[in-house]
Coordinates of C-alpha atoms in Angstrom, one line a residue:
Chain Z
M15 CA -0.2 -0.2 -0.1
N16 CA 2.8 2.5 -0.7
T17 CA 1.9 3.4 -4.2
Q18 CA -0.1 6.3 -4.5
T19 CA -3.0 4.9 -6.6
D20 CA -6.7 5.9 -6.9
N21 CA -7.5 2.2 -5.9
K22 CA -5.7 3.0 -2.5
P23 CA -8.6 2.8 0.4
I24 CA -9.0 6.5 1.9
I25 CA -9.8 4.5 5.1
A26 CA -8.1 1.1 5.7
V27 CA -8.8 -0.7 9.0
R28 CA -7.2 -4.2 9.9
N29 CA -8.1 -5.9 12.9
L30 CA -9.3 -3.0 14.9
V31 CA -9.9 -4.1 18.4
K32 CA -11.4 -1.9 21.5
K33 CA -12.1 -3.1 24.8
F34 CA -13.3 -1.3 28.0
G35 CA -12.3 -3.5 30.4
S36 CA -13.3 -6.9 29.8
F37 CA -16.2 -5.7 27.2
T38 CA -14.8 -5.8 23.7
A39 CA -16.7 -3.1 21.7
N40 CA -15.2 -3.9 18.4
D41 CA -14.0 -7.1 17.9
H42 CA -11.4 -7.4 15.0
L43 CA -13.0 -5.1 12.5
T44 CA -11.6 -5.0 8.9
F45 CA -12.9 -2.8 6.3
D46 CA -11.6 -0.6 3.4
V47 CA -13.6 2.8 2.5
H48 CA -13.1 4.1 -1.0
K49 CA -12.5 7.5 -2.2
G50 CA -15.9 9.2 -2.8
E51 CA -18.0 6.2 -1.5
I52 CA -20.8 6.8 0.9
F53 CA -19.8 4.1 3.5
G54 CA -22.8 3.2 6.0
F55 CA -22.1 1.7 9.1
L56 CA -25.5 -0.1 10.7
G57 CA -26.3 -1.6 13.7
A58 CA -28.6 -1.5 16.5
N59 CA -27.8 0.6 19.5
G60 CA -24.9 -0.7 21.3
A61 CA -23.4 -2.9 18.4
G62 CA -20.2 -0.7 18.5
K63 CA -20.7 1.7 15.4
T64 CA -20.1 4.7 17.5
T65 CA -17.0 3.3 18.9
A66 CA -15.6 2.8 15.8
I67 CA -16.1 6.2 14.5
R68 CA -14.8 7.7 17.6
I69 CA -11.4 5.6 16.8
L70 CA -11.5 6.7 13.1
C71 CA -11.8 10.3 14.1
G72 CA -9.0 10.2 17.0
L73 CA -11.7 10.9 19.6
S74 CA -10.7 7.5 21.3
A75 CA -7.9 5.4 21.1
P76 CA -7.7 1.6 19.7
T77 CA -6.5 -1.3 22.0
S78 CA -5.3 -2.8 18.8
G79 CA -5.1 -3.4 15.0
E80 CA -3.9 -1.1 11.9
L81 CA -5.6 2.1 10.8
T82 CA -4.9 4.5 8.0
V83 CA -7.3 7.7 7.8
A84 CA -6.9 9.6 4.6
G85 CA -3.4 8.2 4.1
F86 CA -2.4 8.7 7.4
D87 CA -1.7 6.4 10.2
V88 CA -3.9 6.7 13.2
Y89 CA -1.1 6.3 15.9
K90 CA 1.4 8.3 14.4
N91 CA -0.1 10.9 12.3
A92 CA -3.4 11.9 14.3
D93 CA -2.7 15.8 13.7
Q94 CA -2.7 15.1 9.9
I95 CA -5.8 13.0 9.9
K96 CA -7.3 15.9 11.8
K97 CA -7.0 18.5 9.2
N98 CA -8.4 16.3 6.7
I99 CA -11.6 15.1 8.2
G100 CA -15.1 16.6 9.4
Y101 CA -17.5 15.3 11.9
M102 CA -20.9 15.5 13.1
S103 CA -22.7 14.0 15.8
Q104 CA -26.1 13.1 16.8
K105 CA -26.3 16.5 19.0
F106 CA -25.4 18.9 15.7
S107 CA -22.9 20.5 18.1
L108 CA -23.7 23.9 17.3
Y109 CA -23.3 27.1 19.8
D110 CA -26.8 28.0 20.5
D111 CA -25.6 31.7 22.0
M112 CA -24.2 32.5 18.8
T113 CA -25.4 33.6 15.5
V114 CA -25.4 31.4 12.2
W115 CA -22.7 33.4 10.7
E116 CA -20.8 33.3 14.1
N117 CA -20.7 29.7 14.4
I118 CA -19.7 29.4 10.5
R119 CA -16.9 31.9 11.4
F120 CA -15.9 30.0 14.4
Y121 CA -15.6 26.5 13.0
A122 CA -13.9 27.7 9.9
G123 CA -11.5 29.7 11.9
I124 CA -10.1 26.7 13.8
Y125 CA -9.7 25.1 10.5
R126 CA -7.3 28.3 9.8
M127 CA -9.2 29.1 6.6
R128 CA -8.6 32.5 5.2
R129 CA -11.0 35.4 6.3
K130 CA -11.7 36.0 2.6
D131 CA -12.5 32.4 1.6
I132 CA -14.8 32.0 4.8
R133 CA -16.8 35.4 3.7
E134 CA -17.1 33.9 0.0
K135 CA -17.9 30.4 0.9
T136 CA -20.4 31.4 3.9
A137 CA -22.4 33.9 1.3
D138 CA -22.6 30.8 -1.1
L139 CA -23.8 28.6 1.6
L140 CA -26.4 30.9 3.0
K141 CA -28.1 31.4 -0.1
K142 CA -28.0 27.7 -1.1
L143 CA -29.8 27.1 2.1
D144 CA -31.9 30.2 2.2
L145 CA -30.5 30.8 5.7
E146 CA -29.8 34.4 4.6
P147 CA -32.5 36.2 6.5
V148 CA -31.3 34.3 9.7
R149 CA -27.6 34.9 8.9
D150 CA -27.4 37.1 12.3
K151 CA -30.0 35.3 14.4
L152 CA -29.3 33.0 17.3
I153 CA -29.0 29.1 16.7
A154 CA -31.5 28.7 19.4
G155 CA -34.2 30.0 17.2
L156 CA -33.8 27.6 14.5
S157 CA -35.6 24.4 13.9
V158 CA -34.1 21.0 14.4
G159 CA -34.2 20.7 10.5
W160 CA -32.1 23.5 9.9
K161 CA -29.7 23.0 12.5
Q162 CA -29.0 19.5 11.2
K163 CA -28.6 21.3 7.7
L164 CA -26.3 23.9 9.1
A165 CA -24.1 21.5 11.2
F166 CA -23.6 19.2 8.1
S167 CA -22.7 22.5 6.2
I168 CA -19.9 23.2 8.7
A169 CA -18.6 19.6 9.3
I170 CA -17.7 20.1 5.3
F171 CA -17.0 23.7 5.3
H172 CA -13.1 23.3 5.5
S173 CA -13.5 20.7 2.1
P174 CA -12.3 17.7 4.1
A175 CA -11.4 14.5 2.6
I176 CA -13.6 12.3 4.7
V177 CA -16.8 13.3 6.6
F178 CA -17.7 11.4 9.9
L179 CA -21.6 11.3 10.6
D180 CA -22.6 9.8 13.6
E181 CA -26.1 9.1 13.7
P182 CA -26.8 12.3 11.5
T183 CA -30.5 11.9 11.3
G184 CA -31.4 11.3 15.0
G185 CA -34.8 12.8 15.7
V186 CA -35.2 14.5 12.4
D187 CA -38.7 13.7 10.5
P188 CA -38.2 11.8 7.1
V189 CA -39.2 14.8 4.8
T190 CA -36.1 16.6 6.7
R191 CA -33.9 13.3 6.4
R192 CA -34.7 13.1 2.7
Q193 CA -33.5 16.5 2.2
F194 CA -30.5 15.7 4.6
W195 CA -29.4 12.9 2.2
E196 CA -29.7 15.0 -0.8
M197 CA -27.0 17.1 0.9
I198 CA -24.9 13.9 1.2
Y199 CA -25.2 12.9 -2.2
E200 CA -23.9 16.5 -3.1
A201 CA -20.9 16.5 -0.8
A202 CA -20.0 12.9 -2.3
S203 CA -20.4 14.1 -5.7
N204 CA -17.8 16.8 -4.8
G205 CA -15.3 14.2 -3.8
I206 CA -15.7 14.0 -0.2
T207 CA -15.9 10.3 1.0
V208 CA -18.9 9.9 3.3
F209 CA -18.5 7.7 6.5
V210 CA -22.3 7.5 8.1
T211 CA -23.4 5.2 11.2
T212 CA -27.2 4.7 11.3
H213 CA -29.7 2.8 13.0
Y214 CA -32.7 3.3 10.3
M215 CA -32.2 0.8 7.8
D216 CA -34.1 2.5 5.2
E217 CA -31.0 4.7 5.1
A218 CA -28.9 2.1 4.8
E219 CA -30.5 2.0 0.8
Y220 CA -29.0 5.5 0.1
C221 CA -25.5 4.1 0.9
D222 CA -23.1 2.9 -1.7
R223 CA -21.9 0.2 0.7
V224 CA -22.7 -0.8 3.8
C225 CA -21.4 -2.7 7.1
I226 CA -23.5 -4.3 9.4
M227 CA -22.7 -4.8 13.1
T228 CA -24.0 -6.5 15.7
E229 CA -22.0 -7.4 19.2
G230 CA -18.9 -5.4 18.1
K231 CA -18.6 -7.7 14.8
I232 CA -19.2 -7.0 11.3
I233 CA -21.7 -9.7 10.4
A234 CA -22.2 -8.6 6.7
M235 CA -20.7 -6.0 4.3
N236 CA -21.9 -5.3 0.7
T237 CA -23.7 -2.8 -1.5
P238 CA -27.3 -2.8 -0.2
S239 CA -28.8 -4.3 -3.8
K240 CA -26.1 -7.4 -3.3
L241 CA -27.2 -7.6 0.3
K242 CA -31.1 -8.0 -0.7
E243 CA -30.0 -10.1 -3.3
E244 CA -28.2 -12.8 -0.9
Y245 CA -31.0 -12.4 1.8
D246 CA -33.9 -12.8 -1.1
T247 CA -35.9 -9.8 0.1
D248 CA -36.3 -6.4 -1.1
S249 CA -35.6 -4.3 2.0
M250 CA -32.7 -3.7 4.0
D251 CA -34.7 -3.8 7.1
E252 CA -35.4 -7.4 6.2
V253 CA -31.7 -8.2 5.6
F254 CA -31.2 -7.0 8.8
R255 CA -33.7 -8.9 10.8
K256 CA -32.8 -12.2 8.8
L257 CA -28.9 -11.5 9.9
A258 CA -29.8 -10.5 13.7
R259 CA -31.8 -13.9 13.7
N260 CA -28.6 -15.9 12.1
V261 CA -26.5 -14.3 15.2
E262 CA -28.9 -15.3 17.7
T263 CA -29.1 -19.1 16.7
Chain Q
M26 CA -7.4 33.8 10.9
N27 CA -5.7 32.9 14.0
R28 CA -7.2 30.0 15.9
F29 CA -6.5 31.0 19.4
T30 CA -8.0 34.7 18.9
G31 CA -11.1 32.8 17.2
F32 CA -11.6 30.9 20.4
V33 CA -11.3 33.6 23.0
K34 CA -13.7 35.6 21.0
K35 CA -16.2 32.9 20.6
E36 CA -15.7 32.3 24.7
F37 CA -16.3 35.8 25.1
L38 CA -19.5 35.9 23.1
H39 CA -20.6 33.1 25.6
I40 CA -20.0 35.1 28.8
I41 CA -21.5 38.4 27.2
R42 CA -24.6 36.8 26.0
D43 CA -25.4 34.8 29.2
K44 CA -27.1 37.4 31.5
R45 CA -26.6 35.0 34.5
T46 CA -22.9 34.6 33.6
M47 CA -22.4 38.6 33.3
L48 CA -24.5 38.7 37.1
I49 CA -22.3 36.4 38.7
L50 CA -19.3 38.1 37.1
F51 CA -20.0 41.5 37.9
G52 CA -22.8 41.7 40.2
I53 CA -21.8 39.1 43.2
P54 CA -18.6 40.4 43.9
I55 CA -19.7 43.9 44.7
V56 CA -22.9 42.8 46.3
Q57 CA -20.8 40.4 48.6
I58 CA -18.1 43.0 49.4
L59 CA -20.6 45.4 50.8
L60 CA -23.0 43.1 52.4
F61 CA -19.8 41.2 54.4
G62 CA -18.6 44.8 54.8
Y63 CA -21.7 46.1 56.4
V64 CA -23.3 43.2 58.0
L65 CA -19.8 42.9 59.9
T66 CA -19.2 46.5 60.9
N67 CA -22.8 46.6 62.3
E68 CA -22.4 43.5 64.3
I69 CA -19.4 44.9 66.0
K70 CA -20.3 48.1 67.0
D71 CA -21.9 48.6 70.6
A72 CA -21.7 45.1 71.9
N73 CA -23.5 45.1 75.5
I74 CA -20.7 44.8 78.2
A75 CA -21.1 44.3 81.9
I76 CA -18.4 45.2 84.6
L77 CA -17.6 43.8 87.7
D78 CA -15.2 46.0 89.5
H79 CA -13.6 44.5 92.8
S80 CA -11.1 47.1 92.9
K81 CA -12.7 50.6 91.8
D82 CA -9.4 52.2 91.3
E83 CA -8.1 55.1 88.9
T84 CA -6.5 52.2 86.6
T85 CA -9.8 50.2 86.5
A86 CA -11.6 53.1 85.6
R87 CA -9.3 54.3 82.7
I88 CA -9.5 50.7 81.2
T89 CA -13.4 50.9 81.6
N90 CA -13.3 54.3 79.8
K91 CA -11.1 53.2 76.9
L92 CA -13.3 50.1 76.4
L93 CA -16.3 52.0 76.1
S94 CA -14.9 54.7 74.1
S95 CA -13.6 52.6 71.4
G96 CA -17.3 52.2 69.9
Y97 CA -17.3 48.3 70.1
F98 CA -18.7 48.2 73.5
R99 CA -21.5 49.6 75.4
L100 CA -22.1 49.6 79.3
Q101 CA -25.0 47.5 80.0
S102 CA -24.3 47.5 83.7
T103 CA -21.9 47.9 86.4
I104 CA -22.6 45.0 88.8
E105 CA -21.3 44.2 92.3
S106 CA -21.1 40.7 92.6
E107 CA -20.3 37.2 90.4
Q108 CA -23.9 35.9 90.9
E109 CA -25.2 38.2 88.5
I110 CA -22.8 37.3 85.7
E111 CA -24.5 34.2 84.2
D112 CA -28.2 35.8 84.6
L113 CA -26.7 38.8 82.4
L114 CA -25.1 36.6 79.7
R115 CA -27.7 33.8 79.7
S116 CA -30.6 36.5 79.2
G117 CA -28.2 38.0 76.4
K118 CA -28.3 41.4 78.1
A119 CA -24.8 41.3 78.2
R120 CA -22.1 39.6 75.3
L121 CA -19.2 40.2 77.4
V122 CA -18.5 40.6 81.7
I123 CA -15.4 42.1 82.4
I124 CA -14.0 41.3 86.1
F125 CA -11.1 43.5 87.4
E126 CA -9.6 41.6 90.7
S127 CA -9.4 43.9 93.7
N128 CA -6.4 45.7 94.5
F129 CA -5.5 45.9 90.3
K130 CA -3.8 49.0 90.7
K131 CA -1.8 48.0 93.6
S132 CA -0.8 44.9 92.3
M133 CA -0.1 46.2 89.0
I134 CA 2.9 48.8 90.8
R135 CA 4.0 46.0 93.5
D136 CA 4.4 43.0 91.1
G137 CA 4.0 44.6 87.4
T138 CA 1.2 42.4 86.8
A139 CA -2.5 42.7 87.2
R140 CA -5.2 39.9 86.7
M141 CA -8.6 40.8 84.7
Q142 CA -11.2 38.1 83.5
I143 CA -13.0 38.4 80.5
I144 CA -16.3 36.2 80.4
A145 CA -17.8 36.1 76.8
D146 CA -21.6 34.5 75.8
A147 CA -20.0 32.1 73.4
S148 CA -23.3 30.6 72.3
D149 CA -22.3 32.9 68.9
P150 CA -18.5 31.7 69.1
N151 CA -17.3 33.6 66.1
T152 CA -18.8 36.7 67.6
A153 CA -17.7 36.3 71.1
N154 CA -14.3 35.3 70.0
M155 CA -14.2 38.7 68.0
L156 CA -15.4 40.5 71.0
V157 CA -12.7 38.9 73.4
S158 CA -9.8 39.6 70.9
Y159 CA -10.8 43.1 70.6
A160 CA -11.1 43.6 74.2
N161 CA -7.6 42.0 74.6
A162 CA -6.1 44.6 72.1
I163 CA -7.8 47.3 73.7
V164 CA -6.3 46.5 77.2
A165 CA -2.8 45.6 75.5
D166 CA -2.9 48.9 74.0
F167 CA -3.8 50.6 77.3
S168 CA -0.9 48.4 79.1
R169 CA 1.3 49.7 76.2
G170 CA 0.4 53.2 77.0
L171 CA 1.2 52.4 80.8
M172 CA 4.8 51.3 80.3
V173 CA 6.1 54.4 78.5
G174 CA 8.2 56.1 81.1
Q175 CA 8.0 53.0 83.5
A176 CA 11.6 51.5 84.4
L177 CA 9.7 48.1 85.2
P178 CA 7.7 46.5 82.5
I179 CA 4.0 46.4 83.7
K180 CA 1.5 44.2 82.2
V181 CA -2.2 43.1 82.2
D182 CA -2.7 39.6 81.8
Q183 CA -3.2 38.9 77.9
Q184 CA -4.4 35.9 75.6
V185 CA -4.6 37.3 72.2
R186 CA -2.9 39.9 70.4
M187 CA -4.2 41.9 67.6
L188 CA -0.9 43.6 66.5
Y189 CA -1.8 44.5 62.7
N190 CA -5.2 45.6 62.9
E191 CA -5.0 48.4 65.8
E192 CA -8.1 49.8 64.3
L193 CA -10.0 46.1 64.6
K194 CA -11.9 46.8 61.6
G195 CA -13.8 43.5 61.0
V196 CA -13.9 44.4 57.3
F197 CA -10.3 44.0 56.9
M198 CA -10.8 40.2 57.8
F199 CA -13.1 40.0 54.9
V200 CA -11.7 41.6 52.0
P201 CA -9.2 38.8 51.6
G202 CA -11.7 36.2 52.2
T203 CA -14.1 37.7 50.1
M204 CA -11.7 38.1 47.1
A205 CA -10.7 34.4 47.7
L206 CA -14.6 33.5 47.4
I207 CA -15.1 35.6 44.4
L208 CA -12.1 34.4 42.4
M209 CA -12.6 30.6 43.4
L210 CA -16.1 30.9 42.3
L211 CA -15.4 32.8 39.1
S212 CA -12.4 31.0 38.0
A213 CA -13.2 27.3 39.0
M214 CA -16.6 27.3 38.9
M215 CA -17.4 29.2 35.8
T216 CA -14.6 27.3 33.9
S217 CA -15.8 23.9 35.0
I218 CA -19.3 25.0 34.1
S219 CA -18.3 26.4 30.5
I220 CA -16.3 23.1 29.7
A221 CA -18.7 20.9 30.8
R222 CA -21.3 22.8 28.5
E223 CA -19.1 22.1 25.5
K224 CA -19.4 18.5 26.5
E225 CA -23.3 18.6 26.9
Q226 CA -23.9 20.2 23.6
G227 CA -21.3 17.8 21.7
T228 CA -19.5 20.8 20.5
M229 CA -16.3 19.4 22.7
E230 CA -16.3 16.5 20.3
I231 CA -15.9 18.7 17.3
L232 CA -13.2 20.5 19.2
L233 CA -11.2 17.6 19.5
V234 CA -11.7 16.5 16.3
S235 CA -10.7 19.5 14.7
P236 CA -7.0 20.5 14.3
L237 CA -6.8 22.2 17.6
R238 CA -4.9 21.1 20.4
P239 CA -6.5 20.0 23.6
V240 CA -3.9 22.7 25.1
Q241 CA -5.3 25.2 23.0
I242 CA -8.9 24.4 23.9
V243 CA -8.4 24.6 27.6
L244 CA -6.3 27.7 27.3
G245 CA -9.1 29.3 25.1
K246 CA -11.6 28.3 27.4
V247 CA -9.8 29.7 30.5
T248 CA -8.3 33.0 29.1
P249 CA -11.3 35.2 29.4
Y250 CA -11.6 34.0 32.6
I251 CA -8.2 34.9 33.8
G252 CA -9.0 38.4 32.4
M253 CA -12.7 38.6 34.2
A254 CA -11.2 37.5 37.4
F255 CA -8.3 40.0 37.2
I256 CA -10.9 42.6 37.1
N257 CA -12.9 41.4 39.6
A258 CA -9.8 41.3 42.3
L259 CA -9.0 45.2 41.4
V260 CA -12.7 45.9 42.0
I261 CA -12.8 44.0 45.4
I262 CA -9.8 45.9 46.3
A263 CA -11.0 49.3 45.1
L264 CA -14.0 48.5 47.3
G265 CA -12.0 47.3 50.2
V266 CA -9.9 50.7 49.9
L267 CA -12.5 53.2 48.8
V268 CA -15.5 52.4 50.8
F269 CA -14.4 50.6 54.0
G270 CA -10.6 52.6 54.2
M271 CA -8.7 49.4 54.0
P272 CA -5.1 49.8 53.8
V273 CA -2.8 48.3 51.1
R274 CA 0.3 48.7 53.0
G275 CA 2.4 46.2 50.9
S276 CA 3.3 46.3 47.4
L277 CA 0.2 46.2 45.0
I278 CA 2.2 44.6 42.4
L279 CA 2.9 41.9 44.7
L280 CA -0.6 41.6 45.7
M281 CA -1.9 41.3 42.0
A282 CA 0.8 38.8 41.2
E283 CA -0.4 36.6 43.9
S284 CA -3.7 37.0 42.8
F285 CA -2.9 35.8 39.2
L286 CA -1.3 32.9 40.9
F287 CA -4.6 32.1 42.8
I288 CA -6.5 32.8 39.7
C289 CA -4.2 30.2 37.9
M290 CA -4.7 27.6 40.4
A291 CA -8.4 28.2 40.6
L292 CA -8.6 27.5 36.9
S293 CA -6.7 24.5 37.5
L294 CA -9.2 23.4 39.8
G295 CA -12.1 24.0 37.4
I296 CA -10.0 22.5 34.6
F297 CA -9.6 19.3 37.0
I298 CA -13.2 19.3 37.9
S299 CA -14.7 19.6 34.2
T300 CA -13.0 16.3 33.5
M301 CA -14.7 14.6 36.0
A302 CA -18.0 16.3 35.1
N303 CA -19.9 15.5 32.2
S304 CA -22.8 18.1 32.4
Q305 CA -23.2 21.6 33.7
Q306 CA -25.3 20.3 36.9
V307 CA -22.3 17.9 37.9
A308 CA -20.0 20.8 37.6
M309 CA -22.1 23.2 39.3
F310 CA -22.7 20.6 42.3
I311 CA -19.1 19.8 42.6
S312 CA -18.3 23.4 42.3
V313 CA -20.4 24.4 45.3
F314 CA -20.0 21.5 47.7
A315 CA -16.5 20.5 47.0
L316 CA -15.1 24.2 46.4
L317 CA -17.4 26.9 47.5
L318 CA -18.6 25.5 50.9
P319 CA -15.1 24.6 52.2
T320 CA -13.9 28.2 50.5
M321 CA -16.0 29.8 52.9
L322 CA -16.3 27.5 55.9
L323 CA -13.0 26.2 56.3
S324 CA -10.4 28.7 54.8
G325 CA -10.5 30.8 57.8
F326 CA -12.5 33.3 55.9
I327 CA -15.6 33.4 58.5
F328 CA -14.5 30.9 61.2
P329 CA -11.0 31.2 62.3
V330 CA -8.9 27.9 61.7
E331 CA -7.3 28.0 65.3
N332 CA -10.9 27.6 66.9
M333 CA -11.9 24.5 64.7
H334 CA -11.7 20.5 65.6
W335 CA -8.3 19.1 64.9
I336 CA -9.9 17.3 62.0
L337 CA -11.2 20.2 60.1
Q338 CA -8.1 22.0 60.7
G339 CA -6.6 19.0 59.0
I340 CA -8.7 19.5 56.2
S341 CA -8.1 23.2 55.9
H342 CA -4.7 22.6 55.0
I343 CA -5.7 21.5 51.6
I344 CA -8.1 24.6 51.0
P345 CA -6.2 26.7 48.6
A346 CA -7.9 29.9 49.7
K347 CA -6.7 29.4 53.2
Y348 CA -3.5 30.3 52.0
Y349 CA -4.1 33.1 49.5
I350 CA -6.1 34.8 52.6
I351 CA -2.9 34.6 54.5
I352 CA -0.8 35.7 51.7
V353 CA -3.5 38.7 51.1
K354 CA -3.7 39.7 54.7
N355 CA -0.1 39.7 55.0
I356 CA 0.6 41.9 52.1
M357 CA -2.3 44.4 52.7
I358 CA -2.5 44.7 56.4
K359 CA 0.7 43.7 57.5
G360 CA 2.7 45.3 54.1
A361 CA 4.3 42.2 54.3
G362 CA 7.2 41.6 51.4
F363 CA 7.5 38.3 49.3
L364 CA 9.9 37.0 51.6
F365 CA 7.1 36.6 54.4
V366 CA 4.6 34.8 52.1
W367 CA 6.8 32.4 49.7
K368 CA 5.7 29.4 51.9
E369 CA 2.5 29.9 51.1
T370 CA 2.9 30.9 47.7
L371 CA 5.0 27.5 47.0
V372 CA 1.8 25.9 48.5
L373 CA -0.3 27.2 45.7
V374 CA 2.3 26.8 43.0
G375 CA 2.3 23.1 44.0
M376 CA -1.3 22.7 44.0
M377 CA -1.6 24.0 40.6
A378 CA 1.2 21.9 39.2
L379 CA -0.9 18.6 40.8
L380 CA -4.0 19.8 39.4
L381 CA -3.0 20.4 36.0
L382 CA -0.8 16.9 36.0
A383 CA -4.0 15.2 37.4
S384 CA -6.1 16.9 34.7
V385 CA -3.7 15.7 31.9
K386 CA -3.7 12.4 33.3
K387 CA -7.5 12.1 33.4
F388 CA -8.0 13.5 30.1
K389 CA -5.5 11.1 28.5
T390 CA -7.0 8.2 30.0
R391 CA -10.6 9.2 29.0
L392 CA -9.4 9.1 25.4
E393 CA -8.2 5.2 25.9

């Protein structure tokens, strides 16, 4: 994996193990994610999705395993990784007591974007999201849907190579969720790799490739259509149910 | 755009936009110092005393006069026998009874020493202690006056001396205590709450994922509070000096430097608390019970440490405010230089280092 080719995975994980005391949250995970892909991490709550995404983002250290993110080693080049990724959690993570513009300016600032770039990009963004009228309003007054869109836009504002989304659609109505996925598609079409965790099985359909986890292990990994074929059904929900049954027996 | 200034700017926005924070930052210090100052000065004025004079000579009359003219005591009654004492104290008519032995002046001239007894109503031990010390100090002052021009030393039995607070103003004791309390409250509580808030909102994760280093995040969070706390220290000193006539006998620069050290120590404490607390409520709870109450009760701010049970005295050694109060009293009231407060300074530096080390360690284990 030393040669710089397009085939080189942007995220490469080999035998990732994460233990909390005697509890194994991630049990020998191995997977690759390719550039521009929308990669879904699926599983019930407590399956180990969030643990894995936190490790990839550098929020938590792995117990063992080899990991490279955006071409950098997780153990040695964590600083380089940080410059090349974006992250959004289910909390949306905006400052309620700051305005839309102040939030954007702050987050762009910590990625050392230039003032002029920030201004231009913000203008484009606000226009695209129809947020111009509320530019100077506090975040606290925005609806959940707007907060979600803004949080995502901020996560990719500094044009990262990869954006990690941890249950980004929690607590949002289906229409807004649909709109949100359109934004994800747009980001992917601009070359940003999207790594997303969710427990909504319908969202799995939107991913290029999904990886299904239970109890810390990967039990299936493929494109949604191949998985549906394999388990002979037409919904991901059913795929998941059949898989879960296999694990239990 | 500079990361750090952007961060500090954001922190200022949080502070300025939160009315409660602003109130705590600027309202409480002023209210508290005025409240403590006035409550205390009023309480100490005109305490009722009774005098039992077995000697009734010129010296006892002069001592009595000096006590009554001090403004702290008012004569409730002159009594003739020991039997009346208990009744007077129990009914609360008098808070102190002062007894002169018979032949007071004679034994003073003959032996160079004369005895008087002070009996206090100790149901309010703090006030009692204060009144006794005041009376002691006044009598000590009197006997010093007698010694002038005398070949032999003349002495009235004394227990407590109040060398450096001759005007005996209680507010002098409260200015250092209030400074400690406010700086502690501001620095430790506000930072721990504001860091906990980032965790609660989930913004801390975003910051940790970003290229900002944890050190930058923490420094960015505490910097505005250093400024605010410093302004407050100045306001409290100014109020102490202008409203209550408190002296600053020592170096103002040393005083500010020590205050800066104490602020940094308190900020470290706030950072340490925030490594334990994941929500604002928990941070608040820990701050109030682990910081605020001990600072008020065990630092010598309200209750003298010497009067405490030995267990509490032991605990008081780990209360940072205790050392700061000693430092401030020494500098402001005694006019002491650094050589007199270096030990306390060292303790504060040590505490700060320990807290920062523990925080870093805790932070690392959390990541693992």
